[in-house]
PDB file of C-alpha atoms and ligand atoms in Angstrom:
ATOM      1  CA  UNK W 608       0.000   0.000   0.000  1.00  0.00           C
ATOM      2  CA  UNK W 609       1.220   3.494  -0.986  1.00  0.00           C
ATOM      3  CA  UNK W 610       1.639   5.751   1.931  1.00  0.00           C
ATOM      4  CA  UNK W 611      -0.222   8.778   0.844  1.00  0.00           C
ATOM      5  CA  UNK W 612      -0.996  11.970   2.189  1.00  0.00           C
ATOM      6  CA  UNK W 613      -2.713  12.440   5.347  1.00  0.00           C
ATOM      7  CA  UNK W 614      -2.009   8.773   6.372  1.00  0.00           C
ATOM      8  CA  UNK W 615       0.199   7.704   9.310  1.00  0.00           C
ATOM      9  CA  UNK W 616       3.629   8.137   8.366  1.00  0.00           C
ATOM     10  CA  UNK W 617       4.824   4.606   9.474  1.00  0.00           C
ATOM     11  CA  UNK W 618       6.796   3.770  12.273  1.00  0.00           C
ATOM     12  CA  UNK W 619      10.049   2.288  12.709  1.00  0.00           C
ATOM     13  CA  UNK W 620      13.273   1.710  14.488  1.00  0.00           C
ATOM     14  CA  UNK W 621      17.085   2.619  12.379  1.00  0.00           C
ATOM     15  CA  UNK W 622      20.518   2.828  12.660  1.00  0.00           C
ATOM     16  CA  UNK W 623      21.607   6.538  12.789  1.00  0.00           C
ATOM     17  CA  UNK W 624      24.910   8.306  12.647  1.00  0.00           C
ATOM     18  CA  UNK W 625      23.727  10.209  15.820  1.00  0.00           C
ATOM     19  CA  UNK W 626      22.497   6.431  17.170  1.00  0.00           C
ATOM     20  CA  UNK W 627      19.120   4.674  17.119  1.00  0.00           C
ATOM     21  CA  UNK W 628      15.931   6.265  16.754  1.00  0.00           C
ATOM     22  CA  UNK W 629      12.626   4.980  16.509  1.00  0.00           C
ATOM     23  CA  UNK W 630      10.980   6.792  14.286  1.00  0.00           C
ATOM     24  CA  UNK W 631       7.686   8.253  16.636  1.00  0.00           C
ATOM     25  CA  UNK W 632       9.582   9.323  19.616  1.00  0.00           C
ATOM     26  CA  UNK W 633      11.914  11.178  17.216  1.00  0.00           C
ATOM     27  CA  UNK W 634       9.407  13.313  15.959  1.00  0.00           C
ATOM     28  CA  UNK W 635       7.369  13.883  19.435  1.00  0.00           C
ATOM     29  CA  UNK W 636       5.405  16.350  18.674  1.00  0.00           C
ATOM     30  CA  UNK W 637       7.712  18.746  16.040  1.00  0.00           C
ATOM     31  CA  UNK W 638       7.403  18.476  12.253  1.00  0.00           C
ATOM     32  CA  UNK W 639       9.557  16.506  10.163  1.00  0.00           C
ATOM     33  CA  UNK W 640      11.236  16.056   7.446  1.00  0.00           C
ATOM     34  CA  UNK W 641      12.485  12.389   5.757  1.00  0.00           C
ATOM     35  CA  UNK W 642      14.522  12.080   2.623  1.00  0.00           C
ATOM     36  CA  UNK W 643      16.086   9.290   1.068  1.00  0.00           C
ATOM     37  CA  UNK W 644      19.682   9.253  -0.770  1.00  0.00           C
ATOM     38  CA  UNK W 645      20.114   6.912  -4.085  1.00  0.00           C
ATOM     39  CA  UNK W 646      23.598   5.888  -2.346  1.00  0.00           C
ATOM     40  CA  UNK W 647      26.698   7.184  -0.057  1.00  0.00           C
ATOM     41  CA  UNK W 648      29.374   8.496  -2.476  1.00  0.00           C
ATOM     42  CA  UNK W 649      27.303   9.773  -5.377  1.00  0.00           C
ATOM     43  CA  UNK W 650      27.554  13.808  -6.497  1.00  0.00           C
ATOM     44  CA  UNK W 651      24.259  14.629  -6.470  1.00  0.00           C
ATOM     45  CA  UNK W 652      23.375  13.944  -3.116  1.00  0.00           C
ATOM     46  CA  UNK W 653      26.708  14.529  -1.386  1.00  0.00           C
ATOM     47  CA  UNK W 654      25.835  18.587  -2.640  1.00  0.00           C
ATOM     48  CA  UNK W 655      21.895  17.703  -1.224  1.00  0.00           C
ATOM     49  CA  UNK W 656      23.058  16.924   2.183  1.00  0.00           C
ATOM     50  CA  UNK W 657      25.836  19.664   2.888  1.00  0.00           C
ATOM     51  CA  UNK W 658      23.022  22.112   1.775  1.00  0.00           C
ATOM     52  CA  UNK W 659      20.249  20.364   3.815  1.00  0.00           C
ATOM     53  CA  UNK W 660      23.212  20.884   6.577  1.00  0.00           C
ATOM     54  CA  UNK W 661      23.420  24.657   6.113  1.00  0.00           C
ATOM     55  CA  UNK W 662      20.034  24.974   6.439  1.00  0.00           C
ATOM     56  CA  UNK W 663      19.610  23.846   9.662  1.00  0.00           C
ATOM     57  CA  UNK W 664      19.385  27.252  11.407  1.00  0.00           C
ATOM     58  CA  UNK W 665      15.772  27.240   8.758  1.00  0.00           C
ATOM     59  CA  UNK W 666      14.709  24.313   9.850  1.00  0.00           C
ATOM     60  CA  UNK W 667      14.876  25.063  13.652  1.00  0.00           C
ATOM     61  CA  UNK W 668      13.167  28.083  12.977  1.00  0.00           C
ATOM     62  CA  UNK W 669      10.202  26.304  12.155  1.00  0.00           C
ATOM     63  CA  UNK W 670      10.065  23.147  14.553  1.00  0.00           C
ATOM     64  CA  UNK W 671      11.425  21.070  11.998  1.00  0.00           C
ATOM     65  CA  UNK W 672      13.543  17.950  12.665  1.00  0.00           C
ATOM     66  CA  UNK W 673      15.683  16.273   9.746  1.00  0.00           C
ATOM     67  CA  UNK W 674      16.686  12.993   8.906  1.00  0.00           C
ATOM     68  CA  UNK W 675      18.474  11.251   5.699  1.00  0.00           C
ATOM     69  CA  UNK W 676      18.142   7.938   4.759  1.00  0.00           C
ATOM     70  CA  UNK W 677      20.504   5.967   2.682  1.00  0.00           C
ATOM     71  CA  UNK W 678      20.301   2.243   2.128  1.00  0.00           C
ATOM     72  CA  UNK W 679      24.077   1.631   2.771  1.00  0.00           C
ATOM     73  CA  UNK W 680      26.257   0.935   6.233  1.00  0.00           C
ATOM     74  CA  UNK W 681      26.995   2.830   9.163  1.00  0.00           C
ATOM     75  CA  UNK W 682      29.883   2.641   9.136  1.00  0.00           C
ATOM     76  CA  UNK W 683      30.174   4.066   5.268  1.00  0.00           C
ATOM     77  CA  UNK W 684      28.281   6.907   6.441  1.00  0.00           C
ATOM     78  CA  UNK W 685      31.487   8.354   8.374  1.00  0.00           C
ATOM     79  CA  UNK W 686      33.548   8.669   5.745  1.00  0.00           C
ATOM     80  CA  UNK W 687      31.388   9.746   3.293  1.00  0.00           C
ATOM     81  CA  UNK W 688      30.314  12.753   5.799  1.00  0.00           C
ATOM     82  CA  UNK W 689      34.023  13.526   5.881  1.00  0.00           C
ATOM     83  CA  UNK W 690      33.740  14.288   2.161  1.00  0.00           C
ATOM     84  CA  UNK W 691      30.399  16.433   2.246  1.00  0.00           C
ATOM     85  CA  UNK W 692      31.795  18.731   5.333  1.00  0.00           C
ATOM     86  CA  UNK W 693      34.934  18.918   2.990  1.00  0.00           C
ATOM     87  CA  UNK W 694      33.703  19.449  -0.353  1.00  0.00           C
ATOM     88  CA  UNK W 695      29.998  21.391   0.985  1.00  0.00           C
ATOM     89  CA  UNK W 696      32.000  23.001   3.670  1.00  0.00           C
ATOM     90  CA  UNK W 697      28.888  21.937   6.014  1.00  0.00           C
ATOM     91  CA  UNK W 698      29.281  19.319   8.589  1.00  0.00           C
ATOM     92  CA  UNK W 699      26.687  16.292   8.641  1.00  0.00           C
ATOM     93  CA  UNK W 700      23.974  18.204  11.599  1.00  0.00           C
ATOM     94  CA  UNK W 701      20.817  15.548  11.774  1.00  0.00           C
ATOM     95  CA  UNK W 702      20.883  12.343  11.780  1.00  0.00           C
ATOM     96  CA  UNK W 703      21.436   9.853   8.749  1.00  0.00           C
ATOM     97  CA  UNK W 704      19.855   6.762   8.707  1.00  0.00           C
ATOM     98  CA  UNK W 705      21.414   3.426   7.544  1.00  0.00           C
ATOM     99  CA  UNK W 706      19.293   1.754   5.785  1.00  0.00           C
ATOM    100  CA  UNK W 707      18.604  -2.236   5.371  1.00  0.00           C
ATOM    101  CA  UNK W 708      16.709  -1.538   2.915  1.00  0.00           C
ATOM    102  CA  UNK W 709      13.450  -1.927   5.112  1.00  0.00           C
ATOM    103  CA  UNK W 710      12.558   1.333   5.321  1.00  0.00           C
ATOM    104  CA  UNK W 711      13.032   2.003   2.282  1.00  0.00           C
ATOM    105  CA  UNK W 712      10.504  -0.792   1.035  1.00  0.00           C
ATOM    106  CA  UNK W 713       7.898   0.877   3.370  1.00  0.00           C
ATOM    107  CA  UNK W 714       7.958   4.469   2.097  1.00  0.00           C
ATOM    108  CA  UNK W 715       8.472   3.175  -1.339  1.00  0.00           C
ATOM    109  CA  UNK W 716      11.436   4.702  -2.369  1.00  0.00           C
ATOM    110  CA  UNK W 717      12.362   2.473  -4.427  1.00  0.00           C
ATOM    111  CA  UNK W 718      11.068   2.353  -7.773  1.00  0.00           C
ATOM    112  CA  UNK W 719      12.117  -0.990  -9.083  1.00  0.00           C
ATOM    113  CA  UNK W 720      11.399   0.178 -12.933  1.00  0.00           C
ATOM    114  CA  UNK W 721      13.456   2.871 -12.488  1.00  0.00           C
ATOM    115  CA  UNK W 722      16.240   0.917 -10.469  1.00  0.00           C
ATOM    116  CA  UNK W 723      15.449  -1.873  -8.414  1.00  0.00           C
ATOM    117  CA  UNK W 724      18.090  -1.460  -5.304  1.00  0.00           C
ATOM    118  CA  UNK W 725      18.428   2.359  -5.465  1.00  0.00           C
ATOM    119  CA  UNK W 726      16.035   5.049  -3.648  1.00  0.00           C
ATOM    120  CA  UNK W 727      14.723   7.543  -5.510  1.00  0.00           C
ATOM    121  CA  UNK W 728      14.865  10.944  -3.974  1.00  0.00           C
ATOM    122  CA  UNK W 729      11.941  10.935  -1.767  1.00  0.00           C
ATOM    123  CA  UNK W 730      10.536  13.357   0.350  1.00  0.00           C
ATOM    124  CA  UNK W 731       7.595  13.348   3.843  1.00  0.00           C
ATOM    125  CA  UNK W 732       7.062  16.338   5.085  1.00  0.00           C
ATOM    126  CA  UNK W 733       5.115  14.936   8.725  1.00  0.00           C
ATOM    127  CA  UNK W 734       3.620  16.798  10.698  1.00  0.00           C
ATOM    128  CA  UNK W 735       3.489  16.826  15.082  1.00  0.00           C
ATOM    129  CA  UNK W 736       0.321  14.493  14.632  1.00  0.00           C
ATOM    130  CA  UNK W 737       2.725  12.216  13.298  1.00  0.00           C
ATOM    131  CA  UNK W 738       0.495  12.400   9.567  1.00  0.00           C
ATOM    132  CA  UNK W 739       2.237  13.080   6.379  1.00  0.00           C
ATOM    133  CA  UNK W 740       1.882  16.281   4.674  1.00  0.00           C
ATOM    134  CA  UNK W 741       3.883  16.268   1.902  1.00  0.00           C
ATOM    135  CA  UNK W 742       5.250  13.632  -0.631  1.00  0.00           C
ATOM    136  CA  UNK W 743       7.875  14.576  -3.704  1.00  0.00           C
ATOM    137  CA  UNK W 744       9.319  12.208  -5.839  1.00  0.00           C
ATOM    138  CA  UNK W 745      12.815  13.182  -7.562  1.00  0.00           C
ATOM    139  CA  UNK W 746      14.856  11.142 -10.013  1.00  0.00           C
ATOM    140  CA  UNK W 747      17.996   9.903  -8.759  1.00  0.00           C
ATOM    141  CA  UNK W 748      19.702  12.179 -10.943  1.00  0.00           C
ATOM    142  CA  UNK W 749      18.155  15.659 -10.230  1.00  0.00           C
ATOM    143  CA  UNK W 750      19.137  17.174  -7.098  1.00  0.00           C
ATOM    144  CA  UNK W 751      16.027  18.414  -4.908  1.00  0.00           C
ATOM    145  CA  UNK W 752      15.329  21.797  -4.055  1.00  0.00           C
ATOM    146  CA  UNK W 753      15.304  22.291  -0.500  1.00  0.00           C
ATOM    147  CA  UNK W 754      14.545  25.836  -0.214  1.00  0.00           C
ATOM    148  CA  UNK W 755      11.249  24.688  -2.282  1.00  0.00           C
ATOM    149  CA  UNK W 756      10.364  22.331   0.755  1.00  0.00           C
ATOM    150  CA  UNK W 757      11.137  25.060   3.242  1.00  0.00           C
ATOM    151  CA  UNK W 758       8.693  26.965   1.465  1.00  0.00           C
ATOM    152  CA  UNK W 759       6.385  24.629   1.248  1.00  0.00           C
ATOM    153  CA  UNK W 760       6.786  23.943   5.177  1.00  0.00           C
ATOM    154  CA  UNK W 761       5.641  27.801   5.633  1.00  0.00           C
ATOM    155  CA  UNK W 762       2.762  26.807   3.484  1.00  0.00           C
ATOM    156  CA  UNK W 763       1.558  23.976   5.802  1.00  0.00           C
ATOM    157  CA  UNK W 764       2.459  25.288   9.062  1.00  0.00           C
ATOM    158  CA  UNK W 765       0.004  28.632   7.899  1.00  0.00           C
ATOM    159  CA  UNK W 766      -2.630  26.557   7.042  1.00  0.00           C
ATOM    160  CA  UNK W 767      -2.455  24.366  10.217  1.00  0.00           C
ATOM    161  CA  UNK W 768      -2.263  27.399  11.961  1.00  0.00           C
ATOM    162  CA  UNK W 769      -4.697  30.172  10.605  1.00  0.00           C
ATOM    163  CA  UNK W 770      -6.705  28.251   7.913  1.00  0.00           C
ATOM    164  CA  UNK W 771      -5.128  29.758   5.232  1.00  0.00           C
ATOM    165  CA  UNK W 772      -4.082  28.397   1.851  1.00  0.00           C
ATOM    166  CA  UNK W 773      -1.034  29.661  -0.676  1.00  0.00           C
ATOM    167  CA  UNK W 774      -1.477  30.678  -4.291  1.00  0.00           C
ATOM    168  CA  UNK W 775       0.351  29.527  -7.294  1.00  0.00           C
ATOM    169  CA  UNK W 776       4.363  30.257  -6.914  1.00  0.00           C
ATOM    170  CA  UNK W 777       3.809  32.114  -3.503  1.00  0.00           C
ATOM    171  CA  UNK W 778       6.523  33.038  -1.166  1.00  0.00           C
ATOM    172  CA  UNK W 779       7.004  34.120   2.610  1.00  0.00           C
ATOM    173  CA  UNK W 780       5.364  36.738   2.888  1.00  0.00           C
ATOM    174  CA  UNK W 781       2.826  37.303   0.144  1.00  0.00           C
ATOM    175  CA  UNK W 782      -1.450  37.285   0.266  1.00  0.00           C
ATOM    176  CA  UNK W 783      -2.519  34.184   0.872  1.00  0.00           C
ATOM    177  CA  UNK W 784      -6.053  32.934   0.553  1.00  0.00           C
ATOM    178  CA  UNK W 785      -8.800  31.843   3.231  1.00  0.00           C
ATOM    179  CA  UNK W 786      -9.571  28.433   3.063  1.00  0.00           C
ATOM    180  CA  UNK W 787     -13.296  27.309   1.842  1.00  0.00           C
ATOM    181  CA  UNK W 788     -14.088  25.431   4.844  1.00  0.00           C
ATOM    182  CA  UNK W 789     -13.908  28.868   6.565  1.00  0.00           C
ATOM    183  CA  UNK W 790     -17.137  31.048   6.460  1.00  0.00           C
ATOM    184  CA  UNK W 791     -17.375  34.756   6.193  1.00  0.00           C
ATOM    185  CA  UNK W 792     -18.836  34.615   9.574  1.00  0.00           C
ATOM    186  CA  UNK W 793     -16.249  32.481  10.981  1.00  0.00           C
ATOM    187  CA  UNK W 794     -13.600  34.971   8.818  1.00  0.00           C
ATOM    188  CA  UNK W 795     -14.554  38.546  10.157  1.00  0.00           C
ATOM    189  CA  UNK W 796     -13.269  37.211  13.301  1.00  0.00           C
ATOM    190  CA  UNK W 797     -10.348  35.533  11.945  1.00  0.00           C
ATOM    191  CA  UNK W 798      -9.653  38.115   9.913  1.00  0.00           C
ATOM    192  CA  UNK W 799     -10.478  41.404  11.390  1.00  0.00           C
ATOM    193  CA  UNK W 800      -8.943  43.566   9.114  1.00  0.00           C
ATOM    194  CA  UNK W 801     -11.184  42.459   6.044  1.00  0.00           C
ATOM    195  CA  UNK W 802      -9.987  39.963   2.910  1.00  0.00           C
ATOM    196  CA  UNK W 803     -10.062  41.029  -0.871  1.00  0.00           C
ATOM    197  CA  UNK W 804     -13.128  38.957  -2.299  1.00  0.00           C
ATOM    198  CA  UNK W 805     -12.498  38.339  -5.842  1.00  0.00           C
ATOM    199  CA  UNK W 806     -14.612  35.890  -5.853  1.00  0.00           C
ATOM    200  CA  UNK W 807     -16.829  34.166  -3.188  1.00  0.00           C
ATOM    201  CA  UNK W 808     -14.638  31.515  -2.993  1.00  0.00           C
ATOM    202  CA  UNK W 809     -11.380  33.124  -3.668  1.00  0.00           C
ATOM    203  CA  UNK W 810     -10.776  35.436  -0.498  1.00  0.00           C
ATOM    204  CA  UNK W 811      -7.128  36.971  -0.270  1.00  0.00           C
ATOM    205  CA  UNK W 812      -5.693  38.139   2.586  1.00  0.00           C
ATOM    206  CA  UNK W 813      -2.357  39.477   4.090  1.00  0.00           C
ATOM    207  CA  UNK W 814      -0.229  36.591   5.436  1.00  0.00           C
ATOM    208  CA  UNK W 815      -1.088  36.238   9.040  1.00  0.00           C
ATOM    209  CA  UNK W 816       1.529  36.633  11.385  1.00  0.00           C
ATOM    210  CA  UNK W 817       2.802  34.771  13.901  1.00  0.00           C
TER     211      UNK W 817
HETATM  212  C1  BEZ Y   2      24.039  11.075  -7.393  1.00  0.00           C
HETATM  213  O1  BEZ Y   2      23.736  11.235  -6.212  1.00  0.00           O
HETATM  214  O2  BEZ Y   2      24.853  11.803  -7.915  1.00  0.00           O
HETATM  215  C2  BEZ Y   2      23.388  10.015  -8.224  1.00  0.00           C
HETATM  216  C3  BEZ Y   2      22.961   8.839  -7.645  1.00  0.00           C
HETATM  217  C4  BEZ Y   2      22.394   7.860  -8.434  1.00  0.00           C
HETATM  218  C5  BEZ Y   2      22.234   8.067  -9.794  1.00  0.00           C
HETATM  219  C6  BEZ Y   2      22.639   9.262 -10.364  1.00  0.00           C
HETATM  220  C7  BEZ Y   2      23.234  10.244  -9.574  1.00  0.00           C
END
C-alpha cells in the first residue's frame, strides 16, 4: 500500500549516525522532514546533504527535525560525511539513517522500474500528529530543491495554523487565501482587518503573522 498523504507516516526503528531512533519518539510532537539518498558516495546527493546541513538554522526556525536515509552501512556513512563537510563546507547536523533496505521498502522509495536497489529521492514532510503532509518524488539524478520544501513547510504550518491556503508560486510573505471550509462569519473574526473577495470563494488576505 502506498503511503499517501494524510495517512500515518509509518513507524520504525534505524541505525543513525547520531544512534538509534525509533521513528515516533523522534518526531514527538515537532514536524519533520524524511529524505532518502540513491547511495553514499554519489555527487548529487553529497551537494543535497551539505546544503540540507546549512540549512539547519531554517529548519529550527520552524520546529522542523531532519533525517536522511541511505540504504548503505553505518559505518560508510562516516567517511562519506568527511567528504560532504569537505567538499559542501557543512558538517553532517541531523541524523542519517542506515538503511537495510526496510525502510526504504515501506515508504516506497524504491522504484524498481526505475532501479530496483536504489532510492529515488523521496521526500515526507510529517507533521506533530505524526500524519504526512507532503510527498515529492525526484529522479535519482536531479538534485532536490530544498529551499522549495522550506517553502512549502511555511505553506503547511500557515494553514495548520490560521486556515489559510497559498497561491500559485507564492513566497514568505505574500497574500494568501482563506480556506473554503472557513465562512465569512467564521472569517470577520479571523480576519479582522477584512480579505479582498475576488470571488466568493477566492478570499485573499495578508499573510497572518505569527
Ligand atoms: C548522485 O547522487 O549523484 C546520483 C545517484 C544515483 C544516480 C545518479 C546520480
Amino acid at each position: 500500500m502506498p503511503i499517501l498523504i494524510g495517512d500515518i507516516a509509518p513507524d520504525f526503528t534505524a541505525q543513525t549516525t547520531e544512534g538509534e531512533i525509533r521513528f515516533h519518539d523522534f518526531i514527538d510532537g515537532s514536524w519533520a522532514v524524511l529524505f532518502s539518498h540513491p547511495k553514499n558516495y554519489t555527487p548529487v546527493c553529497t551537494t543535497e546533504l551539505g546544503y540540507t546541513a546549512k540549512l539547519k538554522p531554517d529548519f529550527d526556525k520552524r520546529g522542523v527535525k531532519v533525517l536522511g536515509l541511505s540504504v548503505d552501512k553505518i559505518e560508510d556513512h562516516a567517511g562519506w560525511a568527511r567528504d560532504i563537510e569537505e567538499t559542501q563546507g557543512a558538517a553532517l547536523n541531523f541524523p542519517l539513517i542506515a538503511d537495510d533496505g526496510s525502510i526504504a521498502r515501506l515508504y516506497d522509495m524504491i522504484h524498481p522500474n526505475a532501479n530496483d536497489t536504489l532510492t529515488v529521492r523521496s521526500v515526507f514532510v510529517i507533521g506533530p500528529d505524526k500524519k504526512v503532509k507532503l510527498k515529492i518524488e525526484y529522479p535519482a539524478s536531479t538534485g532536490r530543491n530544498f529551499d522549495e520544501v522550506l517553502r512549502v513547510i511555511d505553506s503547511l504550518q500557515l494553514t495548520a495554523k490560521h486556515q489559510v491556503a497559498t497561491p500559485v508560486n507564492w513566497k514568505h510573505g505574500e497574500d494568501v487565501i482563506i480556506v473554503p471550509a472557513v465562512t465569512n462569519e467564521q472569517a470577520k473574526d479571523k480576519f479582522p482587518g477584512g480579505w479582498n473577495e475576488l470571488k466568493p470563494y477566492l478570499r485573499i488576505v495578508p499573510q497572518p503573522q505569527g
